[in-house]
Coordinates of C-alpha atoms in Angstrom, one line a residue:
Chain C
M2 CA -48.6 -12.6 -11.7
A3 CA -46.6 -15.0 -13.7
E4 CA -45.2 -18.5 -13.2
L5 CA -41.4 -18.1 -13.6
G6 CA -38.5 -20.4 -13.3
F7 CA -34.9 -19.6 -12.1
I8 CA -32.0 -22.0 -12.4
G9 CA -28.7 -20.9 -10.7
I10 CA -29.3 -19.3 -7.2
G11 CA -25.7 -18.1 -6.6
I12 CA -24.2 -14.7 -5.8
M13 CA -25.9 -13.1 -8.8
G14 CA -28.9 -15.4 -9.3
K15 CA -30.1 -15.2 -5.7
P16 CA -30.7 -11.4 -5.6
M17 CA -32.0 -11.4 -9.2
A18 CA -34.6 -14.2 -8.5
G19 CA -35.3 -12.3 -5.2
H20 CA -36.5 -9.2 -7.2
L21 CA -38.9 -11.3 -9.3
L22 CA -40.2 -12.9 -6.1
A23 CA -40.5 -9.5 -4.3
A24 CA -42.7 -8.3 -7.2
G25 CA -45.2 -11.0 -6.5
H26 CA -44.4 -13.6 -9.1
T27 CA -44.3 -17.3 -8.4
V28 CA -40.6 -18.4 -8.9
H29 CA -39.7 -22.1 -9.2
V30 CA -36.1 -22.4 -8.3
Y31 CA -33.3 -25.0 -8.7
D32 CA -29.6 -25.1 -8.1
I33 CA -27.1 -28.0 -7.7
V34 CA -26.0 -26.1 -4.6
P35 CA -28.9 -26.0 -2.0
A36 CA -27.8 -23.0 0.2
G37 CA -29.2 -20.1 -2.0
V38 CA -32.3 -22.2 -2.9
D39 CA -33.2 -22.7 0.8
E40 CA -32.8 -19.0 1.5
L41 CA -35.2 -18.1 -1.4
V42 CA -37.7 -20.7 -0.4
G43 CA -37.8 -19.0 3.0
K44 CA -39.0 -15.9 1.1
G45 CA -41.7 -17.8 -0.8
A46 CA -39.9 -19.4 -3.8
V47 CA -40.9 -22.9 -4.8
K48 CA -38.1 -25.5 -4.6
C49 CA -37.7 -27.9 -7.5
A50 CA -35.7 -31.1 -7.7
S51 CA -34.3 -30.4 -11.2
G52 CA -34.0 -28.0 -14.1
K53 CA -36.6 -30.3 -15.8
E54 CA -39.1 -29.6 -13.1
V55 CA -38.4 -25.8 -13.3
A56 CA -39.1 -26.0 -17.0
E57 CA -42.3 -27.9 -16.5
K58 CA -43.7 -25.4 -14.0
G59 CA -42.4 -22.0 -15.3
E60 CA -43.5 -20.2 -18.4
I61 CA -40.3 -18.2 -18.6
I62 CA -37.2 -20.0 -17.4
F63 CA -34.2 -17.8 -16.4
V64 CA -30.7 -19.4 -16.2
M65 CA -27.8 -17.8 -14.3
V66 CA -24.9 -20.1 -14.0
P67 CA -21.1 -19.6 -14.3
D68 CA -19.9 -20.7 -17.7
T69 CA -20.7 -22.3 -21.1
P70 CA -20.5 -25.9 -20.0
D71 CA -22.8 -25.1 -17.0
V72 CA -25.5 -23.6 -19.4
D73 CA -25.1 -26.7 -21.7
N74 CA -25.6 -29.0 -18.7
A75 CA -28.5 -26.9 -17.3
L76 CA -30.3 -26.9 -20.6
F77 CA -29.4 -30.3 -22.2
G78 CA -27.9 -32.5 -19.4
A79 CA -29.8 -35.3 -17.6
G80 CA -32.8 -33.8 -15.8
G81 CA -32.2 -30.5 -17.6
V82 CA -34.5 -27.9 -19.1
A83 CA -34.9 -29.6 -22.5
E84 CA -36.5 -32.6 -20.8
G85 CA -39.3 -30.5 -19.2
V86 CA -39.8 -27.5 -21.5
S87 CA -42.6 -27.4 -24.0
S88 CA -43.6 -25.3 -27.1
G89 CA -44.4 -21.7 -26.4
K90 CA -42.2 -21.4 -23.3
I91 CA -39.2 -19.0 -23.2
V92 CA -35.7 -19.7 -21.9
V93 CA -33.7 -16.6 -20.9
D94 CA -30.0 -17.3 -20.4
M95 CA -28.5 -14.4 -18.3
S96 CA -25.1 -16.2 -17.8
S97 CA -22.1 -14.7 -19.5
I98 CA -21.0 -17.4 -21.9
S99 CA -19.7 -18.0 -25.5
P100 CA -21.8 -16.2 -28.2
V101 CA -20.9 -19.0 -30.6
E102 CA -22.4 -21.8 -28.5
T103 CA -25.3 -19.6 -27.5
K104 CA -26.5 -19.6 -31.1
Q105 CA -26.3 -23.4 -31.1
F106 CA -28.3 -23.6 -27.9
A107 CA -30.9 -21.3 -29.3
A108 CA -31.2 -23.4 -32.4
R109 CA -31.6 -26.7 -30.4
L110 CA -34.4 -25.2 -28.3
A111 CA -36.1 -23.7 -31.4
E112 CA -36.5 -27.3 -32.7
K113 CA -38.8 -27.9 -29.7
G114 CA -40.8 -24.7 -30.4
V115 CA -39.0 -22.9 -27.5
D116 CA -37.7 -19.4 -27.9
M117 CA -34.4 -18.6 -26.2
I118 CA -32.9 -15.2 -25.6
D119 CA -29.5 -14.5 -24.3
A120 CA -29.3 -11.6 -21.7
P121 CA -25.9 -11.4 -20.0
V122 CA -25.5 -8.6 -17.5
S123 CA -22.8 -6.3 -16.2
G124 CA -22.8 -4.6 -12.8
G125 CA -21.8 -7.5 -10.6
Q126 CA -23.2 -8.4 -7.2
V127 CA -23.9 -4.8 -6.2
G128 CA -25.8 -4.2 -9.5
A129 CA -27.7 -7.5 -8.9
E130 CA -28.6 -6.6 -5.4
N131 CA -29.7 -3.0 -6.3
A132 CA -31.6 -4.1 -9.4
A133 CA -29.2 -1.9 -11.4
L134 CA -27.7 -4.3 -13.8
S135 CA -27.0 -3.5 -17.4
I136 CA -28.6 -6.2 -19.6
M137 CA -27.5 -6.9 -23.1
V138 CA -30.1 -8.9 -25.0
G139 CA -30.0 -11.1 -28.1
G140 CA -33.1 -12.7 -29.6
K141 CA -36.4 -11.9 -31.3
E142 CA -38.0 -8.6 -30.6
Q143 CA -41.4 -10.0 -29.7
V144 CA -39.8 -12.4 -27.3
F145 CA -37.8 -9.6 -25.8
S146 CA -41.0 -7.6 -25.3
K147 CA -42.5 -10.5 -23.3
V148 CA -39.5 -10.7 -21.0
R149 CA -38.7 -7.0 -20.7
P150 CA -41.0 -6.4 -17.7
Y151 CA -39.0 -9.0 -15.7
F152 CA -35.7 -7.5 -16.9
E153 CA -36.9 -4.1 -15.5
L154 CA -37.2 -5.7 -12.1
M155 CA -33.5 -6.7 -12.2
G156 CA -31.8 -3.9 -14.2
K157 CA -31.7 -0.4 -15.6
N158 CA -29.8 -0.1 -18.8
I159 CA -31.6 -2.7 -20.9
N160 CA -30.7 -3.0 -24.6
L161 CA -31.9 -5.4 -27.4
V162 CA -28.6 -5.6 -29.4
G163 CA -29.8 -8.1 -32.1
G164 CA -30.6 -11.7 -32.7
N165 CA -29.6 -14.8 -30.8
G166 CA -26.1 -14.6 -29.5
D167 CA -25.8 -10.9 -30.0
G168 CA -26.3 -10.2 -26.3
Q169 CA -23.4 -12.5 -25.4
T170 CA -21.4 -10.8 -28.2
A171 CA -22.0 -7.4 -26.6
K172 CA -21.0 -8.7 -23.2
V173 CA -17.7 -10.1 -24.6
A174 CA -17.1 -6.8 -26.3
N175 CA -17.8 -5.1 -23.0
Q176 CA -15.3 -7.2 -21.2
I177 CA -12.6 -6.7 -23.9
I178 CA -13.0 -2.9 -23.5
V179 CA -13.1 -3.1 -19.7
A180 CA -10.0 -5.3 -19.4
L181 CA -7.9 -3.3 -21.9
T182 CA -9.0 0.0 -20.4
I183 CA -7.9 -1.2 -17.0
E184 CA -4.5 -2.1 -18.6
A185 CA -4.4 1.3 -20.2
V186 CA -5.1 3.1 -16.9
G187 CA -2.6 0.8 -15.1
E188 CA 0.2 1.4 -17.5
A189 CA -0.5 5.2 -17.5
L190 CA -0.6 5.6 -13.7
L191 CA 2.4 3.4 -13.2
F192 CA 4.3 5.4 -15.7
A193 CA 3.3 8.6 -14.0
S194 CA 4.3 7.4 -10.6
K195 CA 7.6 5.9 -11.7
A196 CA 8.4 9.2 -13.5
G197 CA 7.9 11.0 -10.2
A198 CA 4.5 12.6 -10.7
D199 CA 1.5 12.4 -8.4
P200 CA -0.7 9.7 -9.9
E201 CA -3.9 11.3 -8.4
N202 CA -3.0 14.7 -10.0
V203 CA -2.4 13.0 -13.3
R204 CA -5.7 11.1 -13.0
Q205 CA -7.6 14.3 -12.3
A206 CA -5.9 16.2 -15.2
L207 CA -6.8 13.4 -17.6
L208 CA -10.4 13.0 -16.6
G209 CA -11.2 16.3 -18.5
G210 CA -9.9 15.1 -21.9
F211 CA -9.9 12.2 -24.4
A212 CA -8.5 9.8 -21.8
Q213 CA -11.7 10.0 -19.8
S214 CA -13.5 6.7 -19.0
R215 CA -15.6 5.1 -16.2
I216 CA -12.5 2.9 -15.7
L217 CA -10.2 5.9 -15.1
E218 CA -12.7 7.3 -12.7
V219 CA -13.5 4.1 -10.7
H220 CA -10.7 1.7 -11.2
G221 CA -8.0 4.3 -11.5
E222 CA -9.0 5.5 -8.1
R223 CA -8.9 1.8 -6.8
M224 CA -5.3 1.5 -8.1
I225 CA -4.2 4.7 -6.3
K226 CA -6.1 3.9 -3.0
R227 CA -5.1 0.2 -3.2
T228 CA -8.7 -1.0 -2.7
F229 CA -8.6 -4.4 -4.5
N230 CA -11.4 -6.1 -2.7
P231 CA -14.0 -7.1 -5.4
G232 CA -15.9 -5.5 -7.1
F233 CA -15.5 -7.9 -10.0
R234 CA -13.2 -10.8 -9.4
I235 CA -10.2 -11.6 -11.6
R236 CA -11.2 -15.3 -11.9
H237 CA -14.5 -14.1 -13.6
Q238 CA -12.7 -11.6 -15.8
Q239 CA -10.4 -14.5 -16.9
K240 CA -13.4 -16.6 -17.8
D241 CA -14.9 -13.7 -19.9
L242 CA -11.6 -13.0 -21.7
N243 CA -11.3 -16.8 -22.4
N244 CA -14.8 -16.5 -24.0
A245 CA -13.5 -13.6 -26.1
L246 CA -10.3 -15.4 -27.1
S247 CA -11.9 -18.8 -27.8
A248 CA -14.7 -17.2 -29.8
A249 CA -12.1 -15.1 -31.7
R250 CA -10.2 -18.3 -32.7
V251 CA -13.4 -19.9 -33.9
L252 CA -14.4 -16.7 -35.8
G253 CA -11.0 -16.2 -37.4
L254 CA -10.0 -13.1 -35.6
S255 CA -6.8 -11.9 -33.8
L256 CA -7.2 -9.9 -30.5
P257 CA -3.6 -9.1 -29.6
G258 CA -4.4 -6.6 -26.8
T259 CA -7.0 -8.9 -25.2
A260 CA -4.6 -11.8 -25.2
N261 CA -2.0 -9.5 -23.6
A262 CA -4.4 -8.4 -20.9
Q263 CA -5.4 -12.1 -20.2
E264 CA -1.7 -12.9 -19.7
L265 CA -1.4 -10.1 -17.1
Y266 CA -4.4 -11.5 -15.3
N267 CA -2.8 -15.0 -15.4
A268 CA 0.3 -13.4 -13.7
V269 CA -1.9 -11.9 -11.0
V270 CA -3.5 -15.2 -10.4
A271 CA -0.1 -16.9 -10.3
D272 CA 0.6 -14.5 -7.4
G273 CA -2.5 -15.6 -5.5
G274 CA -4.8 -12.8 -6.8
A275 CA -7.7 -14.7 -8.4
D276 CA -10.2 -13.2 -6.0
L277 CA -9.0 -9.6 -6.2
D278 CA -10.9 -6.9 -8.1
H279 CA -10.0 -6.8 -11.8
S280 CA -8.3 -3.4 -11.3
A281 CA -5.5 -5.4 -9.6
L282 CA -4.2 -6.2 -13.1
V283 CA -1.9 -3.3 -12.3
T284 CA -0.1 -5.4 -9.7
A285 CA 1.3 -7.6 -12.5
L286 CA 2.7 -4.4 -14.1
E287 CA 4.0 -3.2 -10.8
R288 CA 5.9 -6.5 -10.1
M289 CA 7.7 -6.2 -13.4
A290 CA 8.6 -2.6 -12.6
K291 CA 9.4 -3.2 -8.9
H292 CA 7.4 -0.1 -8.2
T293 CA 3.8 0.5 -7.2
V294 CA 1.4 3.2 -8.4
A295 CA 0.9 4.5 -4.8
Chain E
M20 CA -0.2 44.1 -22.3
A21 CA 2.9 41.9 -22.2
E22 CA 5.9 41.3 -24.4
L23 CA 5.7 37.6 -25.4
G24 CA 7.7 35.3 -27.5
F25 CA 6.5 32.3 -29.6
I26 CA 8.8 29.8 -31.3
G27 CA 7.2 27.2 -33.6
I28 CA 4.4 28.7 -35.8
G29 CA 3.0 25.5 -37.2
I30 CA -0.4 23.8 -37.3
M31 CA -0.7 24.1 -33.5
G32 CA 1.5 27.1 -32.8
K33 CA -0.1 29.4 -35.3
P34 CA -3.6 29.5 -33.8
M35 CA -2.2 29.4 -30.3
A36 CA 0.1 32.5 -30.9
G37 CA -2.8 34.0 -32.8
H38 CA -5.0 34.0 -29.6
L39 CA -2.2 35.8 -27.6
L40 CA -2.0 38.3 -30.4
A41 CA -5.8 38.8 -30.6
A42 CA -5.9 39.5 -26.8
G43 CA -3.7 42.5 -27.5
H44 CA -0.2 41.3 -26.5
T45 CA 3.0 41.9 -28.5
V46 CA 4.1 38.5 -29.8
H47 CA 7.7 38.1 -31.1
V48 CA 7.7 35.1 -33.4
Y49 CA 10.2 32.7 -35.0
D50 CA 10.0 29.5 -37.0
I51 CA 12.6 27.8 -39.2
V52 CA 9.6 27.5 -41.7
P53 CA 8.5 31.1 -42.7
A54 CA 4.9 30.5 -44.0
G55 CA 3.1 30.6 -40.6
V56 CA 5.3 33.4 -39.4
D57 CA 4.4 35.7 -42.4
E58 CA 0.7 35.0 -41.8
L59 CA 1.0 36.0 -38.2
V60 CA 3.1 39.1 -39.0
G61 CA 0.2 40.1 -41.2
K62 CA -1.9 40.1 -38.1
G63 CA 0.5 42.2 -36.1
A64 CA 3.1 39.8 -34.8
V65 CA 6.8 40.9 -34.7
K66 CA 9.1 38.7 -36.9
C67 CA 12.4 37.6 -35.4
A68 CA 15.5 36.2 -37.1
S69 CA 16.1 33.5 -34.4
G70 CA 15.0 32.0 -31.2
K71 CA 17.8 34.0 -29.5
E72 CA 16.1 37.2 -30.7
V73 CA 12.7 36.0 -29.5
A74 CA 14.2 35.4 -26.1
E75 CA 15.8 38.8 -26.0
K76 CA 12.6 40.6 -26.7
G77 CA 9.9 38.4 -24.9
E78 CA 9.4 38.2 -21.2
I79 CA 7.6 34.8 -21.5
I80 CA 8.8 32.6 -24.3
F81 CA 6.5 29.9 -25.6
V82 CA 7.8 27.0 -27.6
M83 CA 5.6 24.7 -29.7
V84 CA 7.7 22.4 -31.9
P85 CA 7.4 18.7 -32.9
D86 CA 9.6 16.6 -30.8
T87 CA 12.4 16.4 -28.1
P88 CA 15.3 17.1 -30.5
D89 CA 13.4 20.2 -31.8
V90 CA 13.0 21.6 -28.3
D91 CA 16.6 20.9 -27.6
N92 CA 17.6 22.7 -30.7
A93 CA 15.2 25.6 -30.1
L94 CA 16.5 26.1 -26.6
F95 CA 20.2 25.2 -26.7
G96 CA 21.2 25.1 -30.4
A97 CA 23.1 27.8 -32.3
G98 CA 21.0 31.0 -32.2
G99 CA 18.7 29.4 -29.7
V100 CA 16.8 30.7 -26.7
A101 CA 19.6 30.1 -24.2
E102 CA 21.8 32.6 -26.1
G103 CA 19.2 35.4 -25.7
V104 CA 17.4 34.7 -22.5
S105 CA 18.2 36.4 -19.2
S106 CA 17.5 35.9 -15.5
G107 CA 13.8 36.4 -14.5
K108 CA 12.3 35.4 -17.9
I109 CA 10.1 32.3 -18.2
V110 CA 10.3 29.6 -20.9
V111 CA 7.1 27.7 -21.5
D112 CA 7.5 24.5 -23.5
M113 CA 4.1 23.5 -24.9
S114 CA 5.5 20.8 -27.2
S115 CA 4.8 17.1 -26.4
I116 CA 8.2 15.6 -25.6
S117 CA 10.1 13.4 -23.3
P118 CA 9.5 14.0 -19.5
V119 CA 13.0 12.8 -18.7
E120 CA 14.8 15.3 -21.0
T121 CA 12.3 18.0 -20.0
K122 CA 13.7 17.9 -16.5
Q123 CA 17.2 18.2 -17.8
F124 CA 16.2 21.2 -20.0
A125 CA 14.6 22.9 -17.0
A126 CA 17.8 22.3 -14.9
R127 CA 20.0 23.8 -17.6
L128 CA 17.8 26.9 -17.8
A129 CA 17.6 27.2 -14.0
E130 CA 21.4 27.7 -14.1
K131 CA 20.8 30.9 -15.9
G132 CA 18.1 32.1 -13.5
V133 CA 15.4 31.2 -16.0
D134 CA 12.3 29.3 -14.9
M135 CA 10.9 26.8 -17.3
I136 CA 7.5 25.1 -17.2
D137 CA 6.3 22.3 -19.4
A138 CA 2.8 22.6 -20.6
P139 CA 1.9 20.1 -23.3
V140 CA -1.6 20.1 -24.7
S141 CA -4.3 17.8 -25.9
G142 CA -7.1 18.7 -28.2
G143 CA -5.3 18.9 -31.5
Q144 CA -5.7 21.5 -34.3
V145 CA -9.4 22.0 -33.6
G146 CA -8.7 22.6 -29.9
A147 CA -5.9 25.0 -30.7
E148 CA -8.1 27.0 -33.2
N149 CA -11.1 27.1 -30.7
A150 CA -8.9 28.0 -27.7
A151 CA -10.2 24.8 -26.1
L152 CA -7.0 22.9 -25.4
S153 CA -6.4 20.8 -22.3
I154 CA -3.1 22.0 -20.8
M155 CA -1.1 19.8 -18.5
V156 CA 1.5 21.8 -16.6
G157 CA 4.7 21.0 -14.7
G158 CA 6.7 23.6 -12.8
K159 CA 6.6 25.9 -9.8
E160 CA 3.3 27.1 -8.7
Q161 CA 4.3 30.8 -8.7
V162 CA 5.6 30.5 -12.2
F163 CA 2.4 28.7 -13.3
S164 CA 0.4 31.6 -11.7
K165 CA 2.2 34.1 -13.9
V166 CA 1.6 32.1 -17.1
R167 CA -1.9 31.0 -16.4
P168 CA -3.6 34.1 -17.9
Y169 CA -2.0 33.3 -21.2
F170 CA -2.9 29.6 -21.0
E171 CA -6.5 30.8 -20.5
L172 CA -6.3 32.5 -23.9
M173 CA -5.4 29.1 -25.5
G174 CA -7.2 26.4 -23.5
K175 CA -10.0 25.4 -21.1
N176 CA -9.0 22.4 -19.0
I177 CA -5.8 23.7 -17.4
N178 CA -4.1 21.7 -14.6
L179 CA -0.9 22.1 -12.6
V180 CA 0.1 18.5 -12.2
G181 CA 3.4 18.9 -10.3
G182 CA 7.0 20.0 -10.7
N183 CA 9.2 20.2 -13.9
G184 CA 8.5 17.3 -16.3
D185 CA 5.2 16.3 -14.6
G186 CA 3.2 18.1 -17.4
Q187 CA 5.0 15.9 -20.0
T188 CA 4.5 12.9 -17.8
A189 CA 0.7 13.5 -17.7
K190 CA 0.7 14.0 -21.5
V191 CA 2.5 10.7 -21.9
A192 CA 0.0 9.0 -19.5
N193 CA -2.8 10.6 -21.5
Q194 CA -1.5 9.2 -24.8
I195 CA -0.9 5.7 -23.3
I196 CA -4.6 5.6 -22.2
V197 CA -5.9 7.1 -25.5
A198 CA -3.9 4.6 -27.7
L199 CA -4.8 1.5 -25.6
T200 CA -8.5 2.5 -25.3
I201 CA -8.6 2.9 -29.1
E202 CA -7.2 -0.6 -29.4
A203 CA -9.8 -1.8 -26.8
V204 CA -12.7 -0.3 -28.8
G205 CA -11.2 -1.6 -32.0
E206 CA -10.9 -5.2 -30.8
A207 CA -14.3 -5.1 -29.3
L208 CA -16.2 -3.6 -32.3
L209 CA -14.3 -5.9 -34.7
F210 CA -15.2 -8.9 -32.5
A211 CA -18.8 -7.8 -32.4
S212 CA -19.0 -7.3 -36.2
K213 CA -17.2 -10.6 -37.0
A214 CA -19.6 -12.4 -34.6
G215 CA -22.5 -11.1 -36.7
A216 CA -23.8 -8.3 -34.3
D217 CA -24.4 -4.7 -35.4
P218 CA -21.4 -2.8 -34.0
E219 CA -23.4 0.4 -33.6
N220 CA -26.0 -1.4 -31.5
V221 CA -23.2 -2.9 -29.4
R222 CA -21.5 0.5 -29.0
Q223 CA -24.8 2.1 -27.9
A224 CA -25.4 -0.8 -25.4
L225 CA -21.9 -0.4 -23.9
L226 CA -21.9 3.4 -23.5
G227 CA -24.2 3.0 -20.5
G228 CA -21.9 0.8 -18.5
F229 CA -18.3 0.3 -17.3
A230 CA -17.0 0.2 -20.9
Q231 CA -18.0 3.9 -21.3
S232 CA -15.2 6.3 -22.5
R233 CA -14.8 9.4 -24.6
I234 CA -12.9 7.1 -27.0
L235 CA -15.9 4.7 -27.4
E236 CA -18.1 7.7 -28.0
V237 CA -15.9 9.6 -30.5
H238 CA -13.5 7.1 -32.0
G239 CA -15.8 4.1 -31.8
E240 CA -18.2 6.1 -34.0
R241 CA -15.3 6.9 -36.4
M242 CA -14.5 3.2 -36.8
I243 CA -18.1 2.4 -37.6
K244 CA -18.6 5.4 -40.0
R245 CA -15.1 5.0 -41.5
T246 CA -14.2 8.6 -40.9
F247 CA -10.4 8.3 -40.6
N248 CA -9.5 11.9 -41.7
P249 CA -7.6 13.4 -38.8
G250 CA -8.4 14.4 -36.0
F251 CA -5.1 13.4 -34.6
R252 CA -2.6 11.8 -37.0
I253 CA -1.1 8.4 -36.4
R254 CA 2.4 9.8 -37.1
H255 CA 2.0 12.0 -34.0
Q256 CA 0.6 9.2 -31.9
Q257 CA 3.6 7.1 -32.9
K258 CA 5.9 10.0 -31.7
D259 CA 4.0 10.2 -28.4
L260 CA 4.1 6.4 -27.8
N261 CA 7.8 6.5 -28.6
N262 CA 8.2 9.1 -25.8
A263 CA 6.3 6.7 -23.6
L264 CA 8.3 3.6 -24.5
S265 CA 11.7 5.4 -24.5
A266 CA 11.0 7.0 -21.1
A267 CA 9.8 3.7 -19.7
R268 CA 13.1 2.1 -20.7
V269 CA 15.1 4.8 -19.0
L270 CA 12.8 4.7 -15.9
G271 CA 12.9 0.8 -15.7
L272 CA 9.3 0.1 -16.5
S273 CA 7.6 -2.4 -18.8
L274 CA 4.5 -1.2 -20.8
P275 CA 3.4 -4.3 -22.7
G276 CA 0.1 -2.9 -23.9
T277 CA 1.6 0.3 -25.0
A278 CA 4.3 -1.5 -27.0
N279 CA 1.6 -3.7 -28.6
A280 CA -0.5 -0.6 -29.6
Q281 CA 2.6 1.0 -31.1
E282 CA 3.2 -2.1 -33.2
L283 CA -0.3 -1.9 -34.6
Y284 CA 0.3 1.8 -35.4
N285 CA 3.5 0.7 -37.2
A286 CA 1.4 -1.8 -39.2
V287 CA -1.0 1.0 -40.2
V288 CA 1.9 3.2 -41.3
A289 CA 3.4 0.3 -43.3
D290 CA 0.1 0.3 -45.2
G291 CA 0.4 4.0 -45.9
G292 CA -1.8 5.3 -43.1
A293 CA 0.6 7.7 -41.3
D294 CA -1.7 10.6 -41.8
L295 CA -5.0 8.9 -40.9
D296 CA -6.7 9.6 -37.6
H297 CA -5.4 7.5 -34.7
S298 CA -8.7 5.6 -34.6
A299 CA -7.5 3.9 -37.8
L300 CA -5.5 1.6 -35.6
V301 CA -8.5 -0.7 -36.1
T302 CA -7.5 -1.1 -39.8
A303 CA -4.4 -3.1 -38.7
L304 CA -6.7 -5.5 -36.7
E305 CA -9.1 -5.6 -39.7
R306 CA -6.4 -6.7 -42.1
M307 CA -5.4 -9.5 -39.8
A308 CA -9.0 -10.7 -39.6
K309 CA -9.8 -10.0 -43.3
H310 CA -13.0 -8.3 -42.0
T311 CA -13.9 -4.7 -41.4
V312 CA -16.0 -3.3 -38.5
A313 CA -18.5 -1.8 -40.9

């Protein structure tokens, strides 16, 4: 059994760290918010006073926090991982953040002899709770091999995509496709409904052809049944698309469709929908058309 | 064996009418371009001098022509179907055209006691040749029942979506999703490549999650392998998206993503790509980024 660290015991991190704990590992935990930490300590986790302490005690340190500045702070802020970590240890960032800054973080840790891998996930809270996350990994193959047994306690579809940052790049690519496919399905079903067709009949007819997607199956059904409880919250989709658009600007790349989808999410949020499921993008289209899919 | 009519013996119509012929039916054929007609006559089809003559001789008259004005002309132009058709016959329009005008065409034929159903297809030339088309049908159920045996000679995924025009509406919805999903995959793979990741590794990692789609499978691979031979030509995708955008304007509906995808297709055509496969939308994004996916 291993000495592990886990920083960020929130909606995602708590069940993920819980799976490591349930497998018998010692898990040293820290979060700036104490609630999740206390719950895990009740299940046998070891409470730490800082990320520094987690890094001193754990051999592999997992990080699961909201955004790029949070990872920066957890790793390199006062009392952070960099102050406690030592050569030979591994940092695994499972947050969904900028691939550009991820490469910089990995380089800074490498100067200390510390390997970092980025391993963002998709599948949301339900995937985290059911240990069914998709995990997209960037880093060295031999480091991935060491961490893989722990990934298998948290997820199912686990892929080493490439070197440092490539896991985050894959996650950004995933979110670009998800957001734009949601817009595709939303525009199509709204068109169908406004033209007088039954959107569910259209959805069924289209599932057998080239328009088939998981999004048409799952989120198309949400649009028709009006089940916009999350799922995956629009505020998180906005953050991920911001990572896409910010990185694109740095990389020298135009993403006109992604920018358009982000604007529609902004419109949903302007209407109070930040905590709706990301399939509620369709409501921005619906307001423009003064017509709903169903 | 039935007396059938078929107007429009082009890339799609020729193999479709050929399947009806091969099943032993008498097929009366007409096209303004004689090449396909002569080939089918060599296989036993009966050549007609006009759409009027096809409508006089066939009990069920299939139409497969490029666009809305072509259907209008085939049905209601000089020497067209309306001049030869009589009460109790059925007109089956398998072209991909405007759902709004389709309803008007059906109403005009209904005044003559003629039932029309719209039955646009997806699957392209390969689907037509292999009798594997998806067929989206709008019209009365009892009319659909009479035509269904002939659809089964031409296609596999056959769905009655609703009343007149709803087949065309489903086809438009299909093309909206296909075009926007192609843009989604294009932006995602270009982002991945520009960020330094292997786009094929990213594609593989994403196929297991919510970004999964037939488009990511088939057209994502085309973008990476640079196989832009059609497939489905951009000039036809432009026509279908024009049907979407024109109908949306009539219906009072904003389709910002579809409009954006159409503009990218316009850019590919400006660069000489009208006859490339629709997955070549990515080349417009690539020119803006001065970088290719692979």
